[in-house]
CSV table of C-alpha atoms in Angstrom, one decimal:
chain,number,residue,atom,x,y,z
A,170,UNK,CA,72.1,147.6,46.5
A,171,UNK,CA,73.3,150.2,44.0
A,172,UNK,CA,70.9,149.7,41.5
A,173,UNK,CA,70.7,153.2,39.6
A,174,UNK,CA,74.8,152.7,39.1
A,175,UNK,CA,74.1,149.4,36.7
A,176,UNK,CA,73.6,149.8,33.8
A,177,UNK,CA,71.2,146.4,33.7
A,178,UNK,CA,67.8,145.8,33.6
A,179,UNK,CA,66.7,144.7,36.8
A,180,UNK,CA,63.1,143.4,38.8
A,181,UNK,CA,62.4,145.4,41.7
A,182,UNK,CA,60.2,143.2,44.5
A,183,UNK,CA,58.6,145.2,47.1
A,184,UNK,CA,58.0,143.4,50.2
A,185,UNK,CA,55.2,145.5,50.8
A,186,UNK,CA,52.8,143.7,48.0
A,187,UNK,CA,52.1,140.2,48.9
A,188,UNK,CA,50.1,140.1,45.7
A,189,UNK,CA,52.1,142.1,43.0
A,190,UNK,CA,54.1,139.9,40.8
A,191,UNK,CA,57.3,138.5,41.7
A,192,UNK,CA,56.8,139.6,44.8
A,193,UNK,CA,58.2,138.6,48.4
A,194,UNK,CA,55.8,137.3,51.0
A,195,UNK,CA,57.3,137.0,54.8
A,196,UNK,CA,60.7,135.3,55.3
A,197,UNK,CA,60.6,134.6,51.8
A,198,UNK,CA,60.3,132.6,48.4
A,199,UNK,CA,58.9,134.0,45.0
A,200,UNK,CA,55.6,133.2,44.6
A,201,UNK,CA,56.9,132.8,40.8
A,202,UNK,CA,59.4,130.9,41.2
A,203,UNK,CA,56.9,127.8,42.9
A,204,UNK,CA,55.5,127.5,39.0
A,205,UNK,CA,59.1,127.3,37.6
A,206,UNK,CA,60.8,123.0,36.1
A,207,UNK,CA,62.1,121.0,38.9
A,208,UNK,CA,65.1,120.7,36.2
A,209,UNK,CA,66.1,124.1,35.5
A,210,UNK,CA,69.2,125.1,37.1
A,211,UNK,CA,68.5,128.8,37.0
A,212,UNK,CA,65.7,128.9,38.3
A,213,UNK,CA,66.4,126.9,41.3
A,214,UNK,CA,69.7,129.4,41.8
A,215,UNK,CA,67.4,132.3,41.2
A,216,UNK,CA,65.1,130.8,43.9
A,217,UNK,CA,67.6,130.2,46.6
A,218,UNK,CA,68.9,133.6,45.7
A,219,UNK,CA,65.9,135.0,46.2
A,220,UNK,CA,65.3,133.5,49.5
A,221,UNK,CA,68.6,134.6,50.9
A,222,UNK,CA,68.4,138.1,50.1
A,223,UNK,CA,64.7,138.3,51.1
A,224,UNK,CA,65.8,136.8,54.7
A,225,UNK,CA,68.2,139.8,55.3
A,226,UNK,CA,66.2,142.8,53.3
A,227,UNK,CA,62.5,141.7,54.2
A,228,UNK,CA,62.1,145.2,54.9
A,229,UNK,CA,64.0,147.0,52.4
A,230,UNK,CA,62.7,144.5,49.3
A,231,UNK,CA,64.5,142.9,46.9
A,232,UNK,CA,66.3,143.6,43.4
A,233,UNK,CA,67.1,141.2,41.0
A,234,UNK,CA,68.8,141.7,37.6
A,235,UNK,CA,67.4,140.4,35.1
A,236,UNK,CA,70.4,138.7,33.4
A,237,UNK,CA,70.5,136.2,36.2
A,238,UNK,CA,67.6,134.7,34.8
A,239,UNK,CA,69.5,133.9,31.6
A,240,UNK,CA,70.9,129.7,31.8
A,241,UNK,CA,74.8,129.9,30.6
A,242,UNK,CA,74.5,130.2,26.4
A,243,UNK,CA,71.0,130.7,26.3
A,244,UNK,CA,69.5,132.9,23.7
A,245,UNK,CA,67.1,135.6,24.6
A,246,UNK,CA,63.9,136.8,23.6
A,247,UNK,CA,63.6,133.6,22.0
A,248,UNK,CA,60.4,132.0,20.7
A,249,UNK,CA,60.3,129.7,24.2
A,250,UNK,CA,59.8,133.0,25.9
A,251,UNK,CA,56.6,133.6,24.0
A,252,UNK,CA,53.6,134.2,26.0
A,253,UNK,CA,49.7,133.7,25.0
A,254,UNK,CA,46.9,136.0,26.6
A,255,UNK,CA,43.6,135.5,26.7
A,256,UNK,CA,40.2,136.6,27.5
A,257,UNK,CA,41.7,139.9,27.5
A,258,UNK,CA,39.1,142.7,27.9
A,259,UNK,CA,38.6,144.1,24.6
A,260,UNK,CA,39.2,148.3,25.8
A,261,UNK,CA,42.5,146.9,26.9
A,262,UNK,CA,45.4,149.3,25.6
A,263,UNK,CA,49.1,148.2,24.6
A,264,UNK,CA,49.8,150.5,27.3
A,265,UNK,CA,47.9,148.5,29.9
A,266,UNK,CA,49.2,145.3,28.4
A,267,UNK,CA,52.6,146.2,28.6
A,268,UNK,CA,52.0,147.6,32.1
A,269,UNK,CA,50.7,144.2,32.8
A,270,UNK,CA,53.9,142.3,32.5
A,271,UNK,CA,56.5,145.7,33.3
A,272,UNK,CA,58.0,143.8,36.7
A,273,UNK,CA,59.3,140.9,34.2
A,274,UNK,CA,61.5,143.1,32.0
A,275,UNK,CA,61.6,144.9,28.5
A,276,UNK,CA,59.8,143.4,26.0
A,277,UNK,CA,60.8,142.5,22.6
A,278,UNK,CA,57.0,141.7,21.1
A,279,UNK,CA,53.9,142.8,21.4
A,280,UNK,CA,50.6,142.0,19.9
A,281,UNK,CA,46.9,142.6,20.7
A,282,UNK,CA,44.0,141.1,19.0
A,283,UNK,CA,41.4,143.1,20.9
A,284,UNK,CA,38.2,141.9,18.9
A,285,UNK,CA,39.1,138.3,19.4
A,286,UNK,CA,40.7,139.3,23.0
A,287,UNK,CA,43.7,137.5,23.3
A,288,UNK,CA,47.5,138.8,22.7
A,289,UNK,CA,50.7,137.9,22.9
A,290,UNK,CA,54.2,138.9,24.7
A,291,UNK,CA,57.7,137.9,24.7
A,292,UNK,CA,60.2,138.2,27.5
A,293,UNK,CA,63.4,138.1,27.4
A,294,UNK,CA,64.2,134.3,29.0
A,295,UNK,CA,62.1,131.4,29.6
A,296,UNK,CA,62.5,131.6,33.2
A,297,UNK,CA,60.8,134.8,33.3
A,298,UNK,CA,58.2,133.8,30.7
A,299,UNK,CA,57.6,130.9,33.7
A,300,UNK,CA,57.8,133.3,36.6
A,301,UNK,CA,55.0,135.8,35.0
A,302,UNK,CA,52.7,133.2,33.9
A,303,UNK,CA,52.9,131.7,36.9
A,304,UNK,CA,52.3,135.1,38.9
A,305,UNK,CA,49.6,136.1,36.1
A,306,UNK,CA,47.7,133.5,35.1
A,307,UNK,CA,43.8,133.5,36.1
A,308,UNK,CA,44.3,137.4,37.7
A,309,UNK,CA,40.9,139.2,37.1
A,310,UNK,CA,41.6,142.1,35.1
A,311,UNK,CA,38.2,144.3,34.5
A,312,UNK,CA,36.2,141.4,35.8
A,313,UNK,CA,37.8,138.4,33.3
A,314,UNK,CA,40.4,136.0,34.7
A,315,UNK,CA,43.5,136.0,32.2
A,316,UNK,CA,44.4,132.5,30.8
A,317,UNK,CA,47.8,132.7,29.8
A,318,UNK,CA,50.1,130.1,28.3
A,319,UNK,CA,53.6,129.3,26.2
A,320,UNK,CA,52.6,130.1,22.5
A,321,UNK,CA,52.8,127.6,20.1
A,322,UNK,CA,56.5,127.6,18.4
A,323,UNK,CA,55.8,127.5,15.0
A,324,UNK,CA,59.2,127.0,13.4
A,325,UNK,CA,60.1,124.2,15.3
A,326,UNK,CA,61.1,120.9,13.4
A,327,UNK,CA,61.2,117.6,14.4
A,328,UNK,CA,64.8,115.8,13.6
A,329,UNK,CA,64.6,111.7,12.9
A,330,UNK,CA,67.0,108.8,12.2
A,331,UNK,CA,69.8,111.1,13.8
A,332,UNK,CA,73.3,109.2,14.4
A,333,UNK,CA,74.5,108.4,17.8
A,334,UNK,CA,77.6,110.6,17.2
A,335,UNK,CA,75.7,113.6,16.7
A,336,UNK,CA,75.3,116.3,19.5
A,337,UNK,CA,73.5,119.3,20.1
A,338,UNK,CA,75.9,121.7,18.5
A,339,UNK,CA,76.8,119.9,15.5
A,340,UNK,CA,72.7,119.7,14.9
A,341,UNK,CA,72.7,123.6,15.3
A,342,UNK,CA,75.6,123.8,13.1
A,343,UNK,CA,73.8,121.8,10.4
A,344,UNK,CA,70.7,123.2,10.3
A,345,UNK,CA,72.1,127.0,10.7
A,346,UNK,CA,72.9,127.0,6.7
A,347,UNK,CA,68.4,127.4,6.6
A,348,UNK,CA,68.2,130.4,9.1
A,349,UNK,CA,68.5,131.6,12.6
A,350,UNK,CA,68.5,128.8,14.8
A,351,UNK,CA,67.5,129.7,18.6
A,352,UNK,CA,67.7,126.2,19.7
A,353,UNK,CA,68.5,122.8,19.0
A,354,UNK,CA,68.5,119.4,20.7
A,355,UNK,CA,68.9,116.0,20.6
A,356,UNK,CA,66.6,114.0,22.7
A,357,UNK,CA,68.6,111.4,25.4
A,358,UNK,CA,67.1,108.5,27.8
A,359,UNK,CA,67.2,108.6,30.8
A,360,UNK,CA,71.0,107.4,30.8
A,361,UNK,CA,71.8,109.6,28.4
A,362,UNK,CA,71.9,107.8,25.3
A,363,UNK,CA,70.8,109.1,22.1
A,364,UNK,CA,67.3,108.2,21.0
A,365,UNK,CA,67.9,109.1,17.3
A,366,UNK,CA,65.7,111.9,17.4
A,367,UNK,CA,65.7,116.0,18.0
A,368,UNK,CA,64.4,118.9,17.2
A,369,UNK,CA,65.2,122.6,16.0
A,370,UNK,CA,63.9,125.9,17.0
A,371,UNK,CA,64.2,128.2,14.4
A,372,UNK,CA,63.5,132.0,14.8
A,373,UNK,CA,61.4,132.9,11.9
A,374,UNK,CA,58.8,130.2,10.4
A,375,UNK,CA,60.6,131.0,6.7
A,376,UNK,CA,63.7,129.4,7.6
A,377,UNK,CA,62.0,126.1,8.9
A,378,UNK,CA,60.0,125.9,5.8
A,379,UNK,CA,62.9,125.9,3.6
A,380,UNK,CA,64.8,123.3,6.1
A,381,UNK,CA,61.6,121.3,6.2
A,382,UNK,CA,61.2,121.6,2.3
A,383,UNK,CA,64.8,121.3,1.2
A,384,UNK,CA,65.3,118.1,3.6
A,385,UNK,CA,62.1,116.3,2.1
A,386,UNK,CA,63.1,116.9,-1.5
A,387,UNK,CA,66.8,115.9,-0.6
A,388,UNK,CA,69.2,113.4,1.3
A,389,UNK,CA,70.4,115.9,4.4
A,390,UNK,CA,73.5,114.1,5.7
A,391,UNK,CA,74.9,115.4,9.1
A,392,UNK,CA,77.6,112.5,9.3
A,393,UNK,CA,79.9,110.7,7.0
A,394,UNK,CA,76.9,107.4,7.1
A,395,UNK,CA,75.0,108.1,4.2
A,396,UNK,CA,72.2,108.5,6.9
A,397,UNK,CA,70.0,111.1,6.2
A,398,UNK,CA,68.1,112.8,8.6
A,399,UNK,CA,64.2,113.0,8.5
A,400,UNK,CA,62.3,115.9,9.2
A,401,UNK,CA,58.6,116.6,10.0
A,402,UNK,CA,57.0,119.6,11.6
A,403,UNK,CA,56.7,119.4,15.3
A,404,UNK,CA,54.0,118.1,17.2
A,405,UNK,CA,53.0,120.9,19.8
A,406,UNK,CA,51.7,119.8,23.2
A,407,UNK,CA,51.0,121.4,26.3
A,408,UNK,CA,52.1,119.0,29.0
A,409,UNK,CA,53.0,121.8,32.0
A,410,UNK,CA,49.6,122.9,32.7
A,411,UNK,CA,47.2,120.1,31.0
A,412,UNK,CA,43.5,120.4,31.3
A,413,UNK,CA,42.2,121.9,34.5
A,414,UNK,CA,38.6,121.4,35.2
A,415,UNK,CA,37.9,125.3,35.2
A,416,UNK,CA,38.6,125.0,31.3
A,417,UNK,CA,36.3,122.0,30.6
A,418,UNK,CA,33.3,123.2,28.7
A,419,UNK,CA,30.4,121.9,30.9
A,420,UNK,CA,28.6,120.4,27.8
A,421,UNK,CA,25.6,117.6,28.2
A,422,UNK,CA,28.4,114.8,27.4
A,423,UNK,CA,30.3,116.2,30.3
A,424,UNK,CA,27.5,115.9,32.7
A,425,UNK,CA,26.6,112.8,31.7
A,426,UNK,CA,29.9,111.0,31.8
A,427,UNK,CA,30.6,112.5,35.1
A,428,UNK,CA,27.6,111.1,36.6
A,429,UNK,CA,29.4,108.1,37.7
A,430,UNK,CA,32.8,108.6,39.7
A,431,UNK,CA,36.1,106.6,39.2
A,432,UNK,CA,35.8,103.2,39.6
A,433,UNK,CA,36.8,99.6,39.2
A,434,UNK,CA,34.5,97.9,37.0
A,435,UNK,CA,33.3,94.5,38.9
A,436,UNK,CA,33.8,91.3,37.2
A,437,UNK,CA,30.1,90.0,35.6
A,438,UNK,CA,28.9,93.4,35.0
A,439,UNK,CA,28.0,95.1,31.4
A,440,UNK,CA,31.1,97.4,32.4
A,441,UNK,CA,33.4,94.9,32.9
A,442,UNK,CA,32.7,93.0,29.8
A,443,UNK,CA,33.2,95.5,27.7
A,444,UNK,CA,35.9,97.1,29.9
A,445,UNK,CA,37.9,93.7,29.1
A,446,UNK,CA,37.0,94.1,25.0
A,447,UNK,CA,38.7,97.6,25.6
A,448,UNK,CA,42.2,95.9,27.3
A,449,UNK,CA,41.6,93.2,24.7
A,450,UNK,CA,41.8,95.6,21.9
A,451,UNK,CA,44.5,98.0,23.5
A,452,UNK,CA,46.4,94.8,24.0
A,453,UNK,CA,46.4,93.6,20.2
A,454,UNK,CA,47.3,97.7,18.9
A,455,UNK,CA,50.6,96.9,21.5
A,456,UNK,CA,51.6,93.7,19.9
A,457,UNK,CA,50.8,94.6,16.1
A,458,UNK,CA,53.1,98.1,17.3
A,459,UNK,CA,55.4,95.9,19.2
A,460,UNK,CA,55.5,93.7,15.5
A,461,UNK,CA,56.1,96.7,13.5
A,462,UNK,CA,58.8,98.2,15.7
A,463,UNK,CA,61.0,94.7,15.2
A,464,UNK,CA,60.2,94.8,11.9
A,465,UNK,CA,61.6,98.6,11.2
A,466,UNK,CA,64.6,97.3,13.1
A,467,UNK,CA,65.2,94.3,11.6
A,468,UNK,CA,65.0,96.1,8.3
A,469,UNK,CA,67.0,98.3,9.7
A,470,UNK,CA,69.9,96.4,10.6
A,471,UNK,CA,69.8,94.9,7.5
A,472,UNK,CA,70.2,98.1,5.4
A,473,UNK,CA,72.9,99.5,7.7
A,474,UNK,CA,74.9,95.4,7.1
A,475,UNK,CA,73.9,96.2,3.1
A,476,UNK,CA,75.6,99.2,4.0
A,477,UNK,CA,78.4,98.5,5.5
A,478,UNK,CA,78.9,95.5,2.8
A,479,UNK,CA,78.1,98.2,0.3
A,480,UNK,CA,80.7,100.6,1.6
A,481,UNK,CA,83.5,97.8,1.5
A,482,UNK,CA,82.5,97.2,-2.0
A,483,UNK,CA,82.9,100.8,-2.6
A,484,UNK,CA,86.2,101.4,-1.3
A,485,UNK,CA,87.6,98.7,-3.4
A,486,UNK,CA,86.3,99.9,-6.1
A,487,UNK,CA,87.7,103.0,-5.3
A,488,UNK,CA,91.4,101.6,-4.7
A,489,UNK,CA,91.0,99.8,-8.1
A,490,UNK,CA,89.9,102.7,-9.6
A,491,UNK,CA,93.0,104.3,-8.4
A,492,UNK,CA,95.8,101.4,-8.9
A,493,UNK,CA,94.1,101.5,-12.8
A,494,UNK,CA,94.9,105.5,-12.6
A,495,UNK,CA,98.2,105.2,-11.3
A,496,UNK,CA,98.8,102.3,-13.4
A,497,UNK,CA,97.9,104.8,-16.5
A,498,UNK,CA,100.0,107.3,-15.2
A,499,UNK,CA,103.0,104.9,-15.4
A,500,UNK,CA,102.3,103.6,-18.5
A,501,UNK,CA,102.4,107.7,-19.7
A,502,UNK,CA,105.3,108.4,-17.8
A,503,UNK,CA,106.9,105.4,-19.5
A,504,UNK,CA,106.0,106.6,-22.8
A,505,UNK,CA,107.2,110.4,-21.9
A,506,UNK,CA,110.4,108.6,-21.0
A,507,UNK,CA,110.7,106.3,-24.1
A,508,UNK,CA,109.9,109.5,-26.3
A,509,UNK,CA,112.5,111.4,-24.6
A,510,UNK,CA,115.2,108.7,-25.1
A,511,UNK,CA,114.4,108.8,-28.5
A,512,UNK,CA,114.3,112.0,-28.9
A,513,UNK,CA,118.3,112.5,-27.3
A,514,UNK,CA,119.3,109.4,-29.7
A,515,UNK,CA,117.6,111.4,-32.7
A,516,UNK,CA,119.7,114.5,-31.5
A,517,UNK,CA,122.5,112.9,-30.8
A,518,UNK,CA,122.7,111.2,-34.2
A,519,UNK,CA,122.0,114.2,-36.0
A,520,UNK,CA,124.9,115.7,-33.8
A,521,UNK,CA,127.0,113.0,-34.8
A,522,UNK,CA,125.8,113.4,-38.7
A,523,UNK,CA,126.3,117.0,-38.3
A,524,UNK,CA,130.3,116.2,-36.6
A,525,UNK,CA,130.5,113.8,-39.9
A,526,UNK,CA,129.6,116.2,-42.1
A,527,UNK,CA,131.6,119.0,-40.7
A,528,UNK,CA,134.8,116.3,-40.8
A,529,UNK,CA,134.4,115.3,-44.6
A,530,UNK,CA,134.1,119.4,-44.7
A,531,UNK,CA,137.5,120.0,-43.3
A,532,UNK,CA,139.2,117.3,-45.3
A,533,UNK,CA,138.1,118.4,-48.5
A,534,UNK,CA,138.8,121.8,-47.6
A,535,UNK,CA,142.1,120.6,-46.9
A,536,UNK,CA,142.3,118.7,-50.0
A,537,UNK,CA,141.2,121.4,-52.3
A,538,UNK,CA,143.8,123.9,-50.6
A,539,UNK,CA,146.7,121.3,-51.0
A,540,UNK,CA,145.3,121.1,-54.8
A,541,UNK,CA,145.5,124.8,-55.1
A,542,UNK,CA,148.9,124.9,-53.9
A,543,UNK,CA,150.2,122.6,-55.8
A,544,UNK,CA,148.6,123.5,-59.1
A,545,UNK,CA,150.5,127.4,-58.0
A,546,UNK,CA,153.7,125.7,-57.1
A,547,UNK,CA,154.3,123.7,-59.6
A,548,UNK,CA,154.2,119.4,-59.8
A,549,UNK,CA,156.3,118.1,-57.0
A,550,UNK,CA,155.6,114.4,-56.7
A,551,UNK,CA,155.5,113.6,-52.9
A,552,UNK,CA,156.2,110.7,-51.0
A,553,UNK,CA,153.1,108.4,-52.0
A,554,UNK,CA,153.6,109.0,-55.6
A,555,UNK,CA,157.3,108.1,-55.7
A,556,UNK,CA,155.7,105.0,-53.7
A,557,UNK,CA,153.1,104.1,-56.5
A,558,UNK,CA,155.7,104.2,-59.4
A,559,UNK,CA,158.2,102.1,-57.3
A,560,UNK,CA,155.1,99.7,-56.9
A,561,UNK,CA,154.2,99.9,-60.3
A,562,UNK,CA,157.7,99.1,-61.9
């Protein structure tokens, strides 16, 4: 493979170290990749890749570029690809701790607490987060076996009362207005249904604290149901690796209830009785849960029928609101339009006033110019005045 023509970063696994990281044993697998979800895609790919490849070059080794580790639109050097170290030894340099983890990529974080021992690292995906703590985790460096672990996300938020319309983009959509958002889901069933709950991965814990803060004091809406969301700070749990029994602290309770192995309590013993007082109990938190559950969902059908009835009401207030508004508009228009009739009659009598006027002008314009002629003429009686004598005699 021409490696030193890419411009990539790439994992280079000799087949000559069995026990280097990543590294190809025999005919085959990763050694990481054995520690890596049943569920995730890439790393299953990456695995059957791996095994190919390592089939025809067992003696020439294996390169890998890094980018194939990366799941279509995931973000890298993310929080989820956060690593915790301990029981480091406390000489350790960043050097050496860098050096530790150089077959899994640049990079993007690093932090040693060398008093306290412990540091942390982040890589650029999660599958190579998995495939390094996988490879590294209880190696003996300087005499101490390393404990490493997925740090504790601490900008992650818990999303409740979500609507069944919304998805995992529209969730990253709403809470991007807070912050850089490296990942957000909404939790399904195993048919895929919506559960009405998620959560949100910021990338700095300042954003989360104004979502979480900004959300409490408010009503954060994500659809057009006045719904708002609820949101709480993540729970953090570590259900991949659990409690092995090399991390139990070997205290006097320890030895004392391991004295006795597991066992079915015998009906008519001490055990048993109070074994049953336990189920007893366990049994009545199930049913007063069981109680409260109905009860929330009772309640809450009822507020989504209020609603719904609510809503109804609303729009109807709405379209009244509006016939009253167009009503009023008619009414003004109808009083423009009356104003401006009577406005045109108004001008149009004054034009006829003004016609009038102008009229009476011109006759006694005319009179007073027949006046003057005759007063420069001379008397000459004209027709009507020979007709008023006539009448007259």
């Amino acid at each position: 493979m021409a490696a030193n023509s890419r411009n990539l970063k790439q994992v280079r696994i000799e087949n000559s170290s069995p026990a280097a990281p990543l590294g190809m044993v025999g005919g085959g697998g990763l050694k990481g990749m054995r520690g890596l979800e049943a569920d995730s895609e890439v790393g299953a790919m990456a695995l059957a890749q791996g095994k190919e490849a390592g089939d025809e070059e067992q003696e020439a080794g294996l390169t890998i570029d890094i980018k194939s580790f990366l799941k279509p639109g995931e973000k890298s050097y993310t929080q989820r690809c956060r690593l915790f170290v301990g029981n480091l030894p406390t000489d350790i340099t960043e050097e050496d701790f860098k050096r530790l983890f150089e077959r899994y990529g640049e990079p993007s974080e690093v932090f040693i607490n060398r008093d306290r021992g412990f540091g942390f690292i982040r890589l650029e995906s999660r599958t190579l987060a998995e495939i390094a703590k996988t490879e590294l985790d209880g190696t003996i460096l300087k005499s101490r076996p390393l404990r490493i672990r997925f740090a504790t996300h601490g900008a992650a938020l818990t999303v409740k009362n979500l609507s069944p319309v919304v998805s995992n983009e529209l969730l990253e959509q709403a809470f991007s207005q807070f912050g850089p958002v490296e990942r957000a889901v909404v939790v399904v069933d195993d048919r895929g249904r919506a559960t009405g709950k998620g959560f949100v991965e910021f990338a700095a814990k300042p954003p989360a604290r104004k979502a979480l803060e900004r959300c409490s004091d408010g009503a954060f809406l994500l659809t057009t149901t006045p719904r708002p969301v609820v949101v709480e700070p993540m729970e953090q749990f570590d259900d991949e690796d659990g409690l092995p029994e090399k991390l139990m602290q070997k205290t006097q309770q320890y030895h004392k209830e391991r004295e006795q192995p597991p066992r079915f309590a015998q009906p008519g013993t001490f055990e048993f009785e109070y074994a049953s007082r336990w189920k007893a109990l366990d049994e009545m938190e199930k049913q007063q849960r069981e109680q409260v559950d109905r009860n929330i969902r009772e309640a809450k059908e009822k507020l989504e029928a209020e609603m719904e009835a609510a809503r109804h009401e609303h729009q109807l207030m709405l379209m009244r609101q509006d016939l009253m508004r167009r009503q009023e508009e008619l009414r003004r228009l109808e009083e423009l339009r009356n104003q401006e009739l009577q406005k045109r009659k108004q001008i149009q009598l004054r034009h006829e006033e003004e016609h009038r006027r102008r009229e009476e002008e011109m006759l006694r314009q005319r009179e007073q110019e027949e006046l003057r002629r005759q007063q420069e003429g001379g008397f000459k009686p004209n027709f009507l005045d020979n007709v008023s004598r006539i009448l007259v005699d």
